[in-house]
CSV table of C-alpha atoms and ligand atoms in Angstrom, one decimal:
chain,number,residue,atom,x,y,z
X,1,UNK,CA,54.3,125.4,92.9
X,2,UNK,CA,55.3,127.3,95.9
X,3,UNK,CA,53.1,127.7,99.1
X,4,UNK,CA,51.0,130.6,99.5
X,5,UNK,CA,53.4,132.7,102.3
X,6,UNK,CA,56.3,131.1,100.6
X,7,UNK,CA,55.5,132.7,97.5
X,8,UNK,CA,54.5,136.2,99.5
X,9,UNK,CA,57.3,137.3,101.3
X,10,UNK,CA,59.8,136.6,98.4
X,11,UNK,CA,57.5,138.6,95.4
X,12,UNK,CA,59.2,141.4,96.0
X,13,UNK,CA,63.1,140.0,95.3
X,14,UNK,CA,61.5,138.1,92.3
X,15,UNK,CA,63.3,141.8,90.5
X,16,UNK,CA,66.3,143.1,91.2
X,17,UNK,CA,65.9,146.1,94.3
X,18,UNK,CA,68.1,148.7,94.7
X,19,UNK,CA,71.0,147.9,97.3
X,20,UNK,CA,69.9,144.5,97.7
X,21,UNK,CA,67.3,146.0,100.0
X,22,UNK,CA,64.5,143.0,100.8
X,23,UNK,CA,61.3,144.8,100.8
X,24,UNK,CA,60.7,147.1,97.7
X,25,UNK,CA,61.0,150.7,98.9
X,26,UNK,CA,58.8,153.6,99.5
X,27,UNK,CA,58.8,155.0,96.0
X,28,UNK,CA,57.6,159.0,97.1
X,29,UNK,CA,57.4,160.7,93.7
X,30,UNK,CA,54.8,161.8,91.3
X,31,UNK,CA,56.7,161.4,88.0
X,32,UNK,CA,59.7,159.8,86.4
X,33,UNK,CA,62.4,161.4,84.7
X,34,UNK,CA,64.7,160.1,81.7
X,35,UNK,CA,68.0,161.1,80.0
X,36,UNK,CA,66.9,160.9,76.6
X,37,UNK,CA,63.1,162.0,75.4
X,38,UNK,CA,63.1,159.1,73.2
X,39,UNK,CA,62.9,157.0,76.3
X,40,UNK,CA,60.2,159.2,77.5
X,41,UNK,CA,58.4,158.7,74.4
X,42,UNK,CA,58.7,155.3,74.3
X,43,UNK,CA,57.2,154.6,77.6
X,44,UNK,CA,54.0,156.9,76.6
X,45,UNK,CA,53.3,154.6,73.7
X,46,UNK,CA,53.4,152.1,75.2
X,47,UNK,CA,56.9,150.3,73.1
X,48,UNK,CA,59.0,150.0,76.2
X,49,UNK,CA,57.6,149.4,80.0
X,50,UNK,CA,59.1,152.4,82.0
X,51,UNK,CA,56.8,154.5,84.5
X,52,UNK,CA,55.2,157.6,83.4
X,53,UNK,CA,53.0,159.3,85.6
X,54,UNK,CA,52.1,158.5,89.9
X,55,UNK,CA,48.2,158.5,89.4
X,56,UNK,CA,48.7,155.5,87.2
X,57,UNK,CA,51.9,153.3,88.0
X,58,UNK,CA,54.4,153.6,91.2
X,59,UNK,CA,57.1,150.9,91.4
X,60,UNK,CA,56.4,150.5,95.3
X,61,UNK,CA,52.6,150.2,93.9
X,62,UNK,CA,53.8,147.3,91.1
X,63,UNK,CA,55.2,145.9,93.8
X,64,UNK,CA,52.0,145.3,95.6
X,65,UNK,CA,49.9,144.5,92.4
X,66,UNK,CA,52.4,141.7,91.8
X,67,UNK,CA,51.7,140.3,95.5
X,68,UNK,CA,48.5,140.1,94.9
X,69,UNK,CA,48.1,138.5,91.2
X,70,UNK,CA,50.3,135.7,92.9
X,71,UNK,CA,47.9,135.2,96.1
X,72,UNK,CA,45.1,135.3,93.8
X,73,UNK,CA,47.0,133.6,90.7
X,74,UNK,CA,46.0,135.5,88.2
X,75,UNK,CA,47.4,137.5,85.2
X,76,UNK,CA,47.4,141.1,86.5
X,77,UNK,CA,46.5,143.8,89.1
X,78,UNK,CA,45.5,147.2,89.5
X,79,UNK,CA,45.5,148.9,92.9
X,80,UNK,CA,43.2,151.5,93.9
X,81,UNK,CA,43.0,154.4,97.3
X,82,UNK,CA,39.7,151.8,98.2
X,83,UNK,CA,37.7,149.1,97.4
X,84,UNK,CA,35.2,151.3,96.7
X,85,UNK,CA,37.6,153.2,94.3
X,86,UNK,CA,38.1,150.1,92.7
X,87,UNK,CA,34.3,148.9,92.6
X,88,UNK,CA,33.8,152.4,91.5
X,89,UNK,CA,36.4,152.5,88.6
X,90,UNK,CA,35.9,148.8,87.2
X,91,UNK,CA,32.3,149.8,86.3
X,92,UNK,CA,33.2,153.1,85.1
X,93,UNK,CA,35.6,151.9,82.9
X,94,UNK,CA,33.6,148.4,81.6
X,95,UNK,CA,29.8,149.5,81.7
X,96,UNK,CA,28.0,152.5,79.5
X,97,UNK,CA,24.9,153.9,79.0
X,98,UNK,CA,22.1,151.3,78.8
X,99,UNK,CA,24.2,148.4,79.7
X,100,UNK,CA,22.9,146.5,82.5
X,101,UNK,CA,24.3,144.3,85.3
X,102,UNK,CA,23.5,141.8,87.8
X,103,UNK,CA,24.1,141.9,91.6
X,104,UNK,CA,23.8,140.1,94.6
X,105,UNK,CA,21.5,141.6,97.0
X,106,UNK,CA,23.5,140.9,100.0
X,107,UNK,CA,25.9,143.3,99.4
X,108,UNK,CA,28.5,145.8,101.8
X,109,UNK,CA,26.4,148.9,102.2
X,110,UNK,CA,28.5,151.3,100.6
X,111,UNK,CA,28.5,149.1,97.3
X,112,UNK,CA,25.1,148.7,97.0
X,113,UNK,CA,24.6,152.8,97.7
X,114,UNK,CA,27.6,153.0,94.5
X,115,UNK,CA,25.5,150.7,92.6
X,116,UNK,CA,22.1,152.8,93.0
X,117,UNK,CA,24.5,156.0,92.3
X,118,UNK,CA,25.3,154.1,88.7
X,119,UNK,CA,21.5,153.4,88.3
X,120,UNK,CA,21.1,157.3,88.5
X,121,UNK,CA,23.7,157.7,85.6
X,122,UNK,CA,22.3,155.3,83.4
X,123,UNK,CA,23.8,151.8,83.8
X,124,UNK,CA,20.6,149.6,85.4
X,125,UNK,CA,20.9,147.2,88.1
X,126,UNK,CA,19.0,144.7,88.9
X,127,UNK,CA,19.5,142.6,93.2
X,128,UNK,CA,18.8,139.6,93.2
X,129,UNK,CA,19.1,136.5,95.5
X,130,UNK,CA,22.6,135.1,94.5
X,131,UNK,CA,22.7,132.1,97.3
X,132,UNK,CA,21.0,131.0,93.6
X,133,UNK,CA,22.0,130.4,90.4
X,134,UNK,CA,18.2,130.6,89.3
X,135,UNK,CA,17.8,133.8,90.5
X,136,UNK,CA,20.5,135.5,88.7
X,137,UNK,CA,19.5,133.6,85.5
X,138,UNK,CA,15.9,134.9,85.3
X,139,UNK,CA,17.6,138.6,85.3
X,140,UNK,CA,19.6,138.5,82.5
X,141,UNK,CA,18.5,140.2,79.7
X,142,UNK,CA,19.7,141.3,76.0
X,143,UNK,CA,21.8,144.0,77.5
X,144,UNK,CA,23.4,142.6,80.7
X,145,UNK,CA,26.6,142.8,80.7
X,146,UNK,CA,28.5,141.8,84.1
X,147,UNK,CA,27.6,139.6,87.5
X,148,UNK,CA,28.9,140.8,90.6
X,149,UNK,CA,28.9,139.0,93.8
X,150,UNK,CA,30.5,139.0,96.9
X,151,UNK,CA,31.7,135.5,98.3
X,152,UNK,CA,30.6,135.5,102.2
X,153,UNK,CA,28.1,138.8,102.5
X,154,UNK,CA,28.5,140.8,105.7
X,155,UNK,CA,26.8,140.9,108.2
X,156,UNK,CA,24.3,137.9,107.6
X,157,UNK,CA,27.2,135.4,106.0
X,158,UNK,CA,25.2,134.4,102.9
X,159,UNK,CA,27.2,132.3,100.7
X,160,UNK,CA,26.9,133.1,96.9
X,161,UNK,CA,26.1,129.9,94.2
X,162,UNK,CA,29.6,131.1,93.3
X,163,UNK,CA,30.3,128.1,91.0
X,164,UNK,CA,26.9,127.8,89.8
X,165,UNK,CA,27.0,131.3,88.5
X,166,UNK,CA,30.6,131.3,87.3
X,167,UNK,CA,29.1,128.4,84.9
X,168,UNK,CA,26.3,130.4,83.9
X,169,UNK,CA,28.3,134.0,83.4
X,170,UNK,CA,30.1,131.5,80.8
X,171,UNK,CA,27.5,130.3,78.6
X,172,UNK,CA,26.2,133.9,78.5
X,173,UNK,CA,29.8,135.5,77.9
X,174,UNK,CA,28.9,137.8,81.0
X,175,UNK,CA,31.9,139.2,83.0
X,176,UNK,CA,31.9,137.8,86.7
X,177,UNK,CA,33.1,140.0,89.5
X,178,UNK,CA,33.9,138.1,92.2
X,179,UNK,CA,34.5,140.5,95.5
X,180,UNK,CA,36.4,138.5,97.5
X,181,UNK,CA,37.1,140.6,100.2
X,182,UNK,CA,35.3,138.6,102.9
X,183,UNK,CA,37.5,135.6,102.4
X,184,UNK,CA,40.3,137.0,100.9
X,185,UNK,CA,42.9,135.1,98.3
X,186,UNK,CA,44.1,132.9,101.0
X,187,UNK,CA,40.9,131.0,101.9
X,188,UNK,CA,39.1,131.3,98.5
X,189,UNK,CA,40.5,131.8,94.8
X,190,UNK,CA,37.6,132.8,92.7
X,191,UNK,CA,39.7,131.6,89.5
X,192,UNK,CA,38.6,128.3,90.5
X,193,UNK,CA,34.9,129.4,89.8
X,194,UNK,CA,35.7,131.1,86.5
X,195,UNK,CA,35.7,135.0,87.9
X,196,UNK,CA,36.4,137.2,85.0
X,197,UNK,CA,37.8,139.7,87.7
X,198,UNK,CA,38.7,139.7,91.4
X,199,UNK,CA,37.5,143.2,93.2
X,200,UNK,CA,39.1,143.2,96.7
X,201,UNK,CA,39.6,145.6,99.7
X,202,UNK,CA,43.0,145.4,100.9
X,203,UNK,CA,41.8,148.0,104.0
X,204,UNK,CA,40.4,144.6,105.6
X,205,UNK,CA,42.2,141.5,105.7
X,206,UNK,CA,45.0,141.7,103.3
X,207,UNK,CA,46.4,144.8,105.2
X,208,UNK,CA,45.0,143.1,108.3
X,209,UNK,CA,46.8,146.2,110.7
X,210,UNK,CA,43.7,148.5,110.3
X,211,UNK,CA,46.2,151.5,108.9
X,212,UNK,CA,45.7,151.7,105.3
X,213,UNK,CA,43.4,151.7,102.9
X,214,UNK,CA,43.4,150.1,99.7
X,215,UNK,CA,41.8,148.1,97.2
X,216,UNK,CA,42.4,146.0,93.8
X,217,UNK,CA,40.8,144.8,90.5
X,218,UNK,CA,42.8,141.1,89.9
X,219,UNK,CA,42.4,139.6,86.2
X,220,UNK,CA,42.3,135.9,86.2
X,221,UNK,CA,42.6,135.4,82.6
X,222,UNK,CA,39.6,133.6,82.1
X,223,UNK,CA,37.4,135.8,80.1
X,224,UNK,CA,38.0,136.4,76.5
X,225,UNK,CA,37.5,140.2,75.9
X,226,UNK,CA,37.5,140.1,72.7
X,227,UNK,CA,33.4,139.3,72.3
X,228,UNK,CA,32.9,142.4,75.2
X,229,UNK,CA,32.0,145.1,72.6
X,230,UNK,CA,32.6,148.0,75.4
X,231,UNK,CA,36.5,147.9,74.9
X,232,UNK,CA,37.7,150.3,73.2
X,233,UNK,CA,39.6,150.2,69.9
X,234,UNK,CA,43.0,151.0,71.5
X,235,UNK,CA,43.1,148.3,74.0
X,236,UNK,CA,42.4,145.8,71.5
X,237,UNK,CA,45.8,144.9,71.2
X,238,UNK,CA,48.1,141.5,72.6
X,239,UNK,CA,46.0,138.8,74.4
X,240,UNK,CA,42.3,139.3,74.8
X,241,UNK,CA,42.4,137.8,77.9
X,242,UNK,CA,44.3,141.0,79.4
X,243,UNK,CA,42.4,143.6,77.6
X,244,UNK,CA,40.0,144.0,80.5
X,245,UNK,CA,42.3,145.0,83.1
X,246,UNK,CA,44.6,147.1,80.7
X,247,UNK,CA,41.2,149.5,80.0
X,248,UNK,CA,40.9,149.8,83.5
X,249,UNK,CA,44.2,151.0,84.3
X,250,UNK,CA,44.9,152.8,81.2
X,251,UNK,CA,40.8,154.5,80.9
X,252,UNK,CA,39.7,153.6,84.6
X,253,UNK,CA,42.5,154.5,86.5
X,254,UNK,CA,43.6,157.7,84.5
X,255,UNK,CA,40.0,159.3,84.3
X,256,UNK,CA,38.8,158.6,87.5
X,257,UNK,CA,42.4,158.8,89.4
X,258,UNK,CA,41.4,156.7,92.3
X,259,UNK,CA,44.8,155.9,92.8
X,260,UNK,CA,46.8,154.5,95.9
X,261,UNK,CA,49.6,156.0,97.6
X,262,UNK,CA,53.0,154.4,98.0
X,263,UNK,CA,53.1,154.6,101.3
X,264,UNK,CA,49.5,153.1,101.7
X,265,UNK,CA,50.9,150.3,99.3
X,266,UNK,CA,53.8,149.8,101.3
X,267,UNK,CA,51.5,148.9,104.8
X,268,UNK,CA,49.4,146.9,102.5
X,269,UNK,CA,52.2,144.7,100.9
X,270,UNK,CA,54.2,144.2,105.0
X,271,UNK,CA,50.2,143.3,105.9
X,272,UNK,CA,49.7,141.0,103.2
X,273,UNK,CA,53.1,138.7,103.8
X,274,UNK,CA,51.3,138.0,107.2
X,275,UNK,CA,47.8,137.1,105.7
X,276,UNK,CA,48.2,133.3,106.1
X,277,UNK,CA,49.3,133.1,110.0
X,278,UNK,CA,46.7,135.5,110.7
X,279,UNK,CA,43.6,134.1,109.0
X,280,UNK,CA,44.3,130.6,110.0
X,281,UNK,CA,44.1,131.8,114.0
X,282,UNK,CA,41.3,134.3,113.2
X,283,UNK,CA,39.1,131.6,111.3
X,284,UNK,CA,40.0,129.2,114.2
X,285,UNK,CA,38.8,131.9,116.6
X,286,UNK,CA,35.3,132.7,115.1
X,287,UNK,CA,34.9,128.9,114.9
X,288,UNK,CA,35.1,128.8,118.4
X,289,UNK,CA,33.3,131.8,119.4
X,290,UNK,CA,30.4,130.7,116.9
X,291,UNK,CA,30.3,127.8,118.9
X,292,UNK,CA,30.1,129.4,122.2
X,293,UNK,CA,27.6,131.7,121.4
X,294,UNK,CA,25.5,129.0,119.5
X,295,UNK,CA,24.9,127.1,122.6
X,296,UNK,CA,24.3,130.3,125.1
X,297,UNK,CA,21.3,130.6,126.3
X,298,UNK,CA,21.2,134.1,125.7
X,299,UNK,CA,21.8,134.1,122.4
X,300,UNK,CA,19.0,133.4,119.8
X,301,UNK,CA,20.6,133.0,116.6
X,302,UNK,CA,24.7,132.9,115.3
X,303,UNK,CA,25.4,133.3,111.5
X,304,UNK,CA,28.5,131.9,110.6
X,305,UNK,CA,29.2,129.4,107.3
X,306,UNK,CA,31.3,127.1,109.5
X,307,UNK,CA,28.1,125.9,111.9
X,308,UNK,CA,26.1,123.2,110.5
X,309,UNK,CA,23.0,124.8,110.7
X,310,UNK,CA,24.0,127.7,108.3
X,311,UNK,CA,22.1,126.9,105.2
X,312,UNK,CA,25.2,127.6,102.9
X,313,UNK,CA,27.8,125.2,105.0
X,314,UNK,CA,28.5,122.5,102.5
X,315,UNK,CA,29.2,124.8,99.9
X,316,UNK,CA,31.3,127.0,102.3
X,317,UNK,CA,33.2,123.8,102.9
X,318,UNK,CA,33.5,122.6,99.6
X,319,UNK,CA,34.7,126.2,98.3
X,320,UNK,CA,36.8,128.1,101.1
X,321,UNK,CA,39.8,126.8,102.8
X,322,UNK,CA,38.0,128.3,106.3
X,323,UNK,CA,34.8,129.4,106.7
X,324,UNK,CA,35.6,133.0,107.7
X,325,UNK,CA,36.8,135.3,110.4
X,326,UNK,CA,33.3,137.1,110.8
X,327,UNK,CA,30.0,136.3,111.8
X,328,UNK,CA,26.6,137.6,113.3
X,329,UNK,CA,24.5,136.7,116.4
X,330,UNK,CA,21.3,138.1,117.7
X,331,UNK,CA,21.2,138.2,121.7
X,332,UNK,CA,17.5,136.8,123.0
X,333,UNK,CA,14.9,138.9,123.8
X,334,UNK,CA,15.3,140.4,127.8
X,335,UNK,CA,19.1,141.1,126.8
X,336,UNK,CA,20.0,144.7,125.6
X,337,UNK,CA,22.4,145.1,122.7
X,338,UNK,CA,24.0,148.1,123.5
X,339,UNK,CA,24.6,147.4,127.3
X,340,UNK,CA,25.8,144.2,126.3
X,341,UNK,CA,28.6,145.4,124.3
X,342,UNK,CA,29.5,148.0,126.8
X,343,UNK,CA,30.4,145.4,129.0
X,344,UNK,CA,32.9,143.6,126.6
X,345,UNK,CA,36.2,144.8,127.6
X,346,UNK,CA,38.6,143.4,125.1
X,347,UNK,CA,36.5,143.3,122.0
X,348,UNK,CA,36.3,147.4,120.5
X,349,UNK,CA,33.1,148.8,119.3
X,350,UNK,CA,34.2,149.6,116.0
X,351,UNK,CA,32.8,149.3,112.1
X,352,UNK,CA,35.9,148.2,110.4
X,353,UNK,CA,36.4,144.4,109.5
X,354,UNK,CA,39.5,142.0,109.1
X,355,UNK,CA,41.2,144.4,112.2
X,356,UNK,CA,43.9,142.3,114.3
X,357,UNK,CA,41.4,143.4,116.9
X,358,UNK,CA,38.0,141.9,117.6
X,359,UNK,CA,35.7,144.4,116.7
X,360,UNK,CA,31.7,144.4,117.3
X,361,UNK,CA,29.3,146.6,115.8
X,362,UNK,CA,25.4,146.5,116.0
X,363,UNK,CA,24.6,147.0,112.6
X,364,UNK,CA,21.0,148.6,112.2
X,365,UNK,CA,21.8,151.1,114.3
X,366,UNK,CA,25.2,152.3,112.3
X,367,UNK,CA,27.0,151.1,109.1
X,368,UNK,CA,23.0,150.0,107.7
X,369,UNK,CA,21.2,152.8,109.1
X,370,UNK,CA,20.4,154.8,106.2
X,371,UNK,CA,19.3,152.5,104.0
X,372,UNK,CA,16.3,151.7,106.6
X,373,UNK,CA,14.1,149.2,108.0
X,374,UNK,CA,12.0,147.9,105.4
X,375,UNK,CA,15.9,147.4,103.1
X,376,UNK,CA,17.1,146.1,106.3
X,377,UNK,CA,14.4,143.7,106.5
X,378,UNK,CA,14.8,142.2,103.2
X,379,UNK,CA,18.5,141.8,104.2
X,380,UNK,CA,17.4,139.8,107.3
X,381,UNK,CA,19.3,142.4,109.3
X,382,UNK,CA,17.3,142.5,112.7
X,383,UNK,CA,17.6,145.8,115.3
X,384,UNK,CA,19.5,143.2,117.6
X,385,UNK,CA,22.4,142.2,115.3
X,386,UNK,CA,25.9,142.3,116.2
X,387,UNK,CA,28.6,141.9,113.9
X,388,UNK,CA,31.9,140.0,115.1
X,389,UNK,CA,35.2,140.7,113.0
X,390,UNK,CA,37.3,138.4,114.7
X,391,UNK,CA,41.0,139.1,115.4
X,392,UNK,CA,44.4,137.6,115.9
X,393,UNK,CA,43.7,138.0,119.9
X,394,UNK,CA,44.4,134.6,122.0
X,395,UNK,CA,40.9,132.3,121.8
X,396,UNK,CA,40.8,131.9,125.6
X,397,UNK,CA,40.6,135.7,126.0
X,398,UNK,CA,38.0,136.5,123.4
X,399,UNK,CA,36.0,133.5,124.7
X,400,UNK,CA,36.5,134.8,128.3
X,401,UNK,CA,35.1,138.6,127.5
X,402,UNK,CA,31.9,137.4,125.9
X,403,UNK,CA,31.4,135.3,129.2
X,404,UNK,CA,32.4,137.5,131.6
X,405,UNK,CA,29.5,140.1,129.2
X,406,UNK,CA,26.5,137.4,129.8
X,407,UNK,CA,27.7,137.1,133.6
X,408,UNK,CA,27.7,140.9,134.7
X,409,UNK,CA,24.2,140.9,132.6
X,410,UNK,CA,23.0,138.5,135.3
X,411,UNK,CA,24.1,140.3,138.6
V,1,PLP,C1,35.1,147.3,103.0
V,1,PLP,C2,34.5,146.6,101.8
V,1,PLP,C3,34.6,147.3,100.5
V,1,PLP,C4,35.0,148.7,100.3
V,1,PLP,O1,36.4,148.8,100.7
V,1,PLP,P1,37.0,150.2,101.2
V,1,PLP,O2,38.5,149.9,101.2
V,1,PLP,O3,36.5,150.5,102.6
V,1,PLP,O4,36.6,151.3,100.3
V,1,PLP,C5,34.1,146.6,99.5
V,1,PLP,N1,33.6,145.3,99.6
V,1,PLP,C6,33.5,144.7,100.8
V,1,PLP,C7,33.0,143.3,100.8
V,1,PLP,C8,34.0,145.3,101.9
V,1,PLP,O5,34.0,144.7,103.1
């Protein structure tokens, strides 16, 4: 099999484009038109493969969705305007009334305030402590129908069981979402740990240039659909393992229209041909920072899976190719967050993640505000965390900023 970039920056020749042109185009159009109607018919029922409408296919949008069911080597891929459209659309389109799922508790903000919005509309939720396998067992009930985890959660770097509970999802027949946005398909495959479905955002890492957003829902072909009693009658048709992801694009995608642009695609697709180079010197990075921090004398804790005394680093090891471009660190006490990061010249205050620029953000005061202290608490979020996306920026300089921070905090 082909290597990872190898296989990335060729997807797009793997079908003829027009004018032998190397990157698939910027397809701008809403619909398709065709010579004869039976064509046109055709497409709609589904006999031949043709496009029919923007909000649901694009061919500059394919494109894309083929990129990333090869990174993540799976059967097939929908793309969404967000993550949180496609969060938002896979359990629109897979969950009903009275069904009930299971999540881990360490969650990105915005998912768990989606997940309390689906708990107003009748599908229950219950958070649980998903660094265990136990945990997520003792919630499942007659009606559960779907785990969903994320692989390293932000900001505090817990590590899901995600093997344990890919074994477990099996012997239940429960679909597992995996969000792998935090590690993204080049340091973690969650095929490997029998995910039903891959949820990512392509705003963070796979775009990696902080210009578009973007999201996905990847099948993996491991779940057979055909004991899932919420598809419906139309989409039971060719192989059950794909009956999943066709109800999402077909039902999801063309009721809740949480489609992504073709130019959006386009910035996505040129990002993710890049994703390899980048992670391996962002990963390297954050090791190195994490280090530095870890032994300052100013600092009082780091959270990062790649130290050894993160209580998840064997199974980040055995599980992810790196340990992640991101971590946490509280300064000590005597040393004022905000001043602190005024001071760092190089590194932006900023909330985004998986930028080719370090960003920092102190997260109780901003992206988990709202949900307030007491939540926060239970998150082990303290009121002095910073959050560290590392980017593509030479080590030296990064390392150099943080010093130079601790330094003018002296004088
Ligand atoms: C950012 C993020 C999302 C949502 O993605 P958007 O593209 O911002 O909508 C979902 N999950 C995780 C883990 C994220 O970091």
């Amino acid at each position: 099999m082909r290597g990872f970039t190898t296989s990335v920056v060729h997807s797009d020749r793997s079908s003829p484009i027009e004018h032998g042109s190397l990157q698939k185009p910027i397809h701008a159009t809403v619909a398709y038109g065709y010579d004869d109607v039976q064509d046109l018919a055709d497409v709609f029922q589904g006999k031949s493969s043709g496009y029919s409408y923007g909000r649901q296919v694009n061919p500059t949008v394919s494109a894309l969705e083929d990129k990333i069911t090869r990174m993540e080597n799976g059967v097939a891929t929908v793309c969404f305007g967000t993550g949180m459209g496609a969060i938002g659309t896979l359990l629109f389109a897979l969950l009903r009334r009275g069904d009930h799922f299971v999540s881990s508790s360490f969650l990105f903000g915005n998912t768990n305030s989606l997940f309390q919005s689906f708990a107003a509309h009748g599908v229950e939720v219950t958070f649980v402590d998903a660094t265990q396998t136990d945990a997520v067992a003792e919630a499942i009930r007659p009606e559960t129908k779907l785990v969903f985890v994320e692989t390293i959660a932000n900001p505090v770097t817990q590590v899901s069981d995600l093997a344990g509970i890919g074994a477990l999802c099996r012997e239940h027949a429960l679909v597992y979402v995996v969000d792998n946005t935090m590690t993204s398909p080049y340091l973690f495959q969650p095929r490997t740990v029998d995910a039903s479905l891959i949820v990512t955002s392509l705003t963070k890492y796979v775009g990696g240039h902080g210009n578009a957003l973007g999201g996905s829902i990847t099948e993996t072909g491991r779940f057979d659909w055909s004991a899932f009693d919420n598809i419906y009658d139309t989409y039971r048709k060719g192989e059950p393992a794909k009956w999943g992801i066709t109800q999402i694009r077909k039902k999801g995608l063309r009721d809740f229209g949480a489609a992504i642009g073709a130019e959006a695609a386009h910035h996505l697709g040129v990002g993710a041909e890049t994703l390899a180079l980048r992670m391996e010197r962002q990963c390297a990075s954050a090791a190195a920072l994490a280090d530095y921090l870890a032994g300052h004398p100013r600092v009082a804790k780091v959270f990062y899976p790649g130290l050894p005394t993160h209580p998840e680093h064997d199974r980040a090891k055995a599980l992810f190719r790196r340990p992640g471009a991101l971590f946490s660190f509280e300064l000590a006490d005597g040393i004022e967050p905000f001043p602190y990061l005024n001071r760092l010249k190089i590194v932006v205050k900023s909330s985004n993640l998986g930028d080719n620029r370090t960003l920092a953000i102190p997260v109780a005061h901003t992206i988990y505000h709202e949900m307030g202290p007491e939540r926060r608490a239970s998150m082990g979020i303290a009121d002095s965390l910073i959050r560290i996306s590392v980017g593509i920026e030479e080590t030296e300089d990064l390392i150099e900023d943080f010093r130079r921070a601790f330094e003018e905090a002296e004088t």
